[in-house]
Structures are given as structure tokens and as C-alpha cells.
CSV table of C-alpha atoms in Angstrom, one decimal:
chain,number,residue,atom,x,y,z
A,27,ASN,CA,117.2,142.4,82.5
A,28,ALA,CA,116.6,142.1,86.2
A,29,GLY,CA,116.7,138.3,86.4
A,30,VAL,CA,114.7,136.9,89.5
A,31,THR,CA,113.7,139.5,92.0
A,32,GLN,CA,112.4,138.8,95.4
A,33,THR,CA,110.9,141.2,98.0
A,34,PRO,CA,111.4,141.8,100.9
A,35,LYS,CA,115.1,141.0,101.8
A,36,PHE,CA,114.2,140.6,105.4
A,37,GLN,CA,111.0,140.2,107.4
A,38,VAL,CA,110.2,139.6,111.1
A,39,LEU,CA,106.7,138.2,111.8
A,40,LYS,CA,104.9,137.3,115.1
A,41,THR,CA,103.4,133.9,115.4
A,42,GLY,CA,100.2,133.7,113.7
A,43,GLN,CA,100.7,136.6,111.3
A,44,SER,CA,100.3,136.1,107.6
A,45,MET,CA,102.3,137.6,104.6
A,46,THR,CA,103.2,137.2,101.0
A,47,LEU,CA,106.9,136.8,99.7
A,48,GLN,CA,107.0,138.4,96.3
A,49,CYS,CA,109.0,136.9,93.3
A,50,ALA,CA,109.2,138.0,89.8
A,51,GLN,CA,111.2,137.0,86.7
A,52,ASP,CA,111.6,139.0,83.4
A,53,MET,CA,113.2,135.9,81.6
A,54,ASN,CA,110.0,134.5,80.2
A,55,HIS,CA,110.7,131.2,82.1
A,56,GLU,CA,107.9,128.8,82.4
A,57,TYR,CA,109.1,127.0,85.4
A,58,MET,CA,109.2,128.7,88.9
A,59,SER,CA,109.9,127.4,92.3
A,60,TRP,CA,110.1,128.3,95.9
A,61,TYR,CA,112.7,126.7,98.3
A,62,ARG,CA,113.5,127.1,102.0
A,63,GLN,CA,117.1,126.8,103.1
A,64,ASP,CA,118.0,125.9,106.7
A,65,PRO,CA,121.3,125.0,108.1
A,66,GLY,CA,122.4,121.4,107.4
A,67,MET,CA,119.3,120.6,105.3
A,68,GLY,CA,120.2,122.1,101.9
A,69,LEU,CA,117.4,123.5,99.8
A,70,ARG,CA,114.1,122.1,100.3
A,71,LEU,CA,111.3,122.5,97.6
A,72,ILE,CA,108.1,124.1,99.0
A,73,HIS,CA,105.9,124.6,95.8
A,74,TYR,CA,106.6,124.9,92.2
A,75,SER,CA,104.9,125.9,88.9
A,76,VAL,CA,105.3,124.7,85.3
A,77,GLY,CA,103.4,127.6,83.8
A,78,ALA,CA,100.6,130.2,84.5
A,79,GLY,CA,97.7,128.7,86.1
A,80,ILE,CA,99.6,125.4,87.3
A,81,THR,CA,101.1,124.9,90.6
A,82,ASP,CA,102.0,121.8,92.6
A,83,GLN,CA,103.5,120.8,95.8
A,84,GLY,CA,107.1,120.1,96.7
A,85,GLU,CA,108.6,118.4,99.6
A,86,VAL,CA,107.5,120.7,102.4
A,87,PRO,CA,104.4,122.6,101.3
A,88,ASN,CA,102.5,122.6,104.7
A,89,GLY,CA,101.9,126.3,105.8
A,90,TYR,CA,102.3,127.7,102.5
A,91,ASN,CA,100.2,128.7,99.5
A,92,VAL,CA,101.1,129.8,96.2
A,93,SER,CA,99.4,131.0,92.8
A,94,ARG,CA,100.7,131.7,89.3
A,95,SER,CA,98.4,134.1,87.5
A,96,THR,CA,101.1,135.4,85.2
A,97,THR,CA,104.3,133.9,83.8
A,98,GLU,CA,106.2,136.6,85.6
A,99,ASP,CA,104.9,136.5,89.2
A,100,PHE,CA,104.9,133.7,91.7
A,101,PRO,CA,104.1,134.8,95.1
A,102,LEU,CA,104.3,132.5,98.3
A,103,ARG,CA,101.8,133.1,101.2
A,104,LEU,CA,102.5,132.1,104.8
A,105,LEU,CA,99.0,131.6,106.0
A,106,SER,CA,99.7,131.7,109.8
A,107,ALA,CA,103.4,132.1,110.7
A,108,ALA,CA,105.0,129.7,113.0
A,109,PRO,CA,108.6,129.8,114.5
A,110,SER,CA,109.3,126.6,112.4
A,111,GLN,CA,109.1,128.8,109.4
A,112,THR,CA,112.1,130.8,110.3
A,113,SER,CA,114.3,130.3,107.3
A,114,VAL,CA,115.9,131.9,104.2
A,115,TYR,CA,113.5,131.7,101.3
A,116,PHE,CA,114.7,131.5,97.6
A,117,CYS,CA,112.6,131.9,94.5
A,118,ALA,CA,114.1,130.3,91.4
A,119,SER,CA,113.0,130.2,87.7
A,120,SER,CA,114.2,128.2,84.6
A,121,TYR,CA,112.8,127.2,81.2
A,122,THR,CA,112.4,123.7,82.7
A,123,PRO,CA,114.1,121.9,85.6
A,124,SER,CA,115.8,119.6,83.4
A,125,ARG,CA,117.2,121.9,80.8
A,126,GLY,CA,119.9,124.4,82.0
A,127,GLU,CA,120.3,126.7,84.9
A,128,GLN,CA,117.8,127.5,87.6
A,129,TYR,CA,118.2,131.2,88.3
A,130,PHE,CA,117.8,132.0,92.0
A,131,GLY,CA,116.5,135.3,93.4
A,132,PRO,CA,118.5,137.2,96.1
A,133,GLY,CA,116.5,135.3,98.9
A,134,THR,CA,114.3,136.6,101.7
A,135,ARG,CA,115.5,136.1,105.4
A,136,LEU,CA,112.4,135.6,107.5
A,137,THR,CA,112.3,135.3,111.2
A,138,VAL,CA,109.1,134.3,113.2
A,139,THR,CA,109.1,135.1,116.8
B,1231,GLY,CA,117.1,116.4,100.2
B,1232,GLU,CA,115.1,113.3,99.8
B,1233,ASN,CA,116.4,110.8,97.3
B,1234,VAL,CA,119.8,112.6,96.9
B,1235,GLU,CA,122.5,112.1,99.4
B,1236,GLN,CA,125.6,114.4,99.4
B,1237,HIS,CA,129.0,113.7,101.2
B,1238,PRO,CA,131.0,114.9,102.9
B,1239,SER,CA,128.9,117.6,104.8
B,1240,THR,CA,132.2,119.7,105.4
B,1241,LEU,CA,135.5,119.4,103.6
B,1242,SER,CA,138.7,121.4,104.4
B,1243,VAL,CA,141.6,121.2,102.0
B,1244,GLN,CA,144.9,123.1,101.7
B,1245,GLU,CA,145.1,125.6,98.8
B,1246,GLY,CA,146.4,123.9,95.7
B,1247,ASP,CA,145.0,120.5,96.6
B,1248,SER,CA,142.0,118.9,95.1
B,1249,ALA,CA,138.4,118.6,96.5
B,1250,VAL,CA,135.9,115.8,95.8
B,1251,ILE,CA,132.2,115.9,96.6
B,1252,LYS,CA,130.1,112.9,96.0
B,1253,CYS,CA,126.3,112.5,95.6
B,1254,THR,CA,124.2,109.4,95.3
B,1255,TYR,CA,120.7,109.1,93.9
B,1256,SER,CA,117.9,106.5,94.1
B,1257,ASP,CA,116.0,106.7,90.8
B,1258,SER,CA,117.9,105.1,87.8
B,1259,ALA,CA,115.7,107.2,85.4
B,1260,SER,CA,117.2,110.5,86.6
B,1261,ASN,CA,118.9,112.1,83.8
B,1262,TYR,CA,120.1,115.5,84.7
B,1263,PHE,CA,122.7,116.3,87.5
B,1264,PRO,CA,123.7,119.9,88.2
B,1265,TRP,CA,126.0,121.3,90.8
B,1266,TYR,CA,125.4,124.7,92.4
B,1267,LYS,CA,127.7,126.8,94.4
B,1268,GLN,CA,126.6,129.2,97.1
B,1269,GLU,CA,128.9,131.9,98.7
B,1270,LEU,CA,128.3,133.2,102.1
B,1271,GLY,CA,125.1,135.5,102.0
B,1272,LYS,CA,124.4,135.0,98.4
B,1273,ARG,CA,122.3,133.0,96.1
B,1274,PRO,CA,123.1,129.4,94.7
B,1275,GLN,CA,124.7,129.6,91.1
B,1276,LEU,CA,125.0,126.9,88.6
B,1277,ILE,CA,128.7,125.9,88.1
B,1278,ILE,CA,128.5,122.7,86.1
B,1279,ASP,CA,125.8,120.2,85.1
B,1280,ILE,CA,126.0,116.8,83.3
B,1281,ARG,CA,123.3,114.6,81.5
B,1282,SER,CA,123.1,110.9,81.6
B,1283,ASN,CA,124.4,110.3,78.2
B,1284,VAL,CA,127.8,111.8,79.3
B,1285,GLY,CA,130.4,110.2,81.8
B,1286,GLU,CA,132.4,113.2,82.4
B,1287,LYS,CA,132.4,117.0,81.7
B,1288,LYS,CA,135.1,119.4,82.4
B,1289,ASP,CA,135.3,123.3,82.7
B,1290,GLN,CA,138.7,124.6,83.6
B,1291,ARG,CA,139.3,123.5,87.3
B,1292,ILE,CA,136.0,121.8,87.9
B,1293,ALA,CA,134.9,118.5,86.5
B,1294,VAL,CA,131.7,116.3,87.2
B,1295,THR,CA,131.8,112.4,86.6
B,1296,LEU,CA,128.8,110.3,86.4
B,1297,ASN,CA,128.4,106.6,87.2
B,1298,LYS,CA,124.8,105.5,86.2
B,1299,THR,CA,125.4,102.0,87.1
B,1300,ALA,CA,126.3,103.0,90.6
B,1301,LYS,CA,123.8,105.9,90.7
B,1302,HIS,CA,126.4,108.4,91.9
B,1303,PHE,CA,128.0,111.7,90.5
B,1304,SER,CA,131.0,113.6,91.7
B,1305,LEU,CA,132.3,117.2,91.7
B,1306,HIS,CA,135.9,117.4,91.5
B,1307,ILE,CA,137.8,120.7,91.9
B,1308,THR,CA,141.4,120.8,91.2
B,1309,GLU,CA,144.2,123.4,92.3
B,1310,THR,CA,141.8,124.7,94.9
B,1311,GLN,CA,142.0,128.4,95.7
B,1312,PRO,CA,140.6,130.5,98.7
B,1313,GLU,CA,137.6,131.7,96.4
B,1314,ASP,CA,136.5,128.3,96.1
B,1315,SER,CA,135.5,128.2,99.7
B,1316,ALA,CA,131.7,128.1,99.6
B,1317,VAL,CA,128.8,125.6,100.1
B,1318,TYR,CA,128.2,123.3,97.2
B,1319,PHE,CA,124.9,121.5,96.3
B,1320,CYS,CA,124.3,118.7,94.0
B,1321,ALA,CA,120.8,118.0,92.5
B,1322,ALA,CA,118.8,115.6,90.6
B,1323,ILE,CA,115.3,115.0,89.1
B,1324,PRO,CA,114.0,111.7,90.4
B,1325,ARG,CA,111.4,110.3,88.1
B,1326,GLU,CA,108.8,109.9,91.0
B,1327,TYR,CA,109.2,113.5,91.7
B,1328,GLY,CA,108.0,114.6,88.3
B,1329,ASN,CA,109.5,118.1,87.4
B,1330,LYS,CA,110.9,118.6,90.8
B,1331,LEU,CA,114.6,119.3,91.1
B,1332,VAL,CA,115.8,117.8,94.5
B,1333,PHE,CA,118.9,119.1,96.2
B,1334,GLY,CA,121.4,117.5,98.4
B,1335,ALA,CA,122.0,118.7,101.9
B,1336,GLY,CA,125.1,120.6,100.8
B,1337,THR,CA,128.9,120.4,101.6
B,1338,ILE,CA,130.8,123.3,103.2
B,1339,LEU,CA,134.1,123.6,101.3
B,1340,ARG,CA,136.9,125.6,103.1
B,1341,VAL,CA,140.1,126.1,101.3
B,1342,LYS,CA,142.9,127.0,103.7
B,1343,SER,CA,145.8,129.3,102.4
């Protein structure tokens, strides 16, 4: 049981480049979410999904896209990277957000130059 | 995070003393309040949570109290130890945010030995 996995661990992008951060979980959780963590600002929700085929926006969705074609995978796409997207990105999963623990992945540290 | 305010932003205590972190929320319909601990360079992990039908919950040296009337909840750590040093996040699910778990901005706790 690997839990929540994320790839890559580190990434450096140039402004304007696009990329996809991968997230997968093997706990059969319906709820998955993406957060970004910046110093002094806590964990801010980017996008979330309550099940395969269903996604919705969080607090800071601009510049990011998501899709949920399977229960296990929830990739986050940066369309055109900007320096303001330099952050640590965490993927999380749970049965529901109001029932028990959200399991976080190890995080991806992204730098946009 | 929006609708969840957390104080203080930093807290230094002497080993063996108690630490208290407080969060306030805006939506009286919120009914689930978890606390997460994040050690340096690691992912957030749930340490304790409380539901709105309970006023207090304890787990060894950690306790959480909830005041629904005042719309605040607090994390209490007694007999602090150096390994308690970390960032602590509170969270809530404001009704207007649907299924979104909203985090506070975090508290850096330093336990001095």
C-alpha cells in the first residue's frame, strides 16, 4: 500500500513552459485535492475532485487545470508557468473531506524562473 | 486560508511547558475541525480532529477544544518536547465552500530545550 504518491519531487521550469504534476493513490479514495504551500500562507486549495469525472475549483485555481479519469489518478497541469507559481505542491486524498484523515503525498517543489 | 484564521503565527515555549494554538471560523454550519502537523521538509499529517457534537477530545498530550457559540477551536499540547517543534495547521469546512477543506495559515511551534 503506497498511499499517495507524487512525481516529480523537484522541478525547475522556465516562464511559459507547461508541465503536469502527477498524483496517484491506491486507497480507493473518492476525494482528491491539490494544494500549494507558500511561506506564511498555509495550504491553499487549487482544485479538488469528489470522484472520477468530477472536478471543481478551489481557492486559487487560475493557471492550473485538472482532470480525473480514474479513481486513482489526479494530475495537475500548469498551462503556462509563471514565477508566481513557484511553490510546494501537495496532493491529498480521503474518503470525504469531512470524514477522517486527508492523506498527503510527499510534495513537489516547483521553481519557475 | 479564507474563513479560517489561526493564531499565533509563531510560538516559542520552553520544553515541558504547554502550548495553545487557536483558530476561528466564520461559518456556524462547519462541523469538522482537524489539526495537522507538518515537520520540516515533510508532508502534513493529521494529529487530532473534533466534530461539532463534541466539546473536547484528548489523545495523550494533545487535546482539542471546540466552542461552537464563539466559533473557535484550539489545540492544546501539554508537557511539550523538542519533537513537537513543527508547523501546525487547523482546518474547517465552511458550508459555502461545499466539500472544500480550508486550512489556516499555520503556526510555527518551537520547543526550546
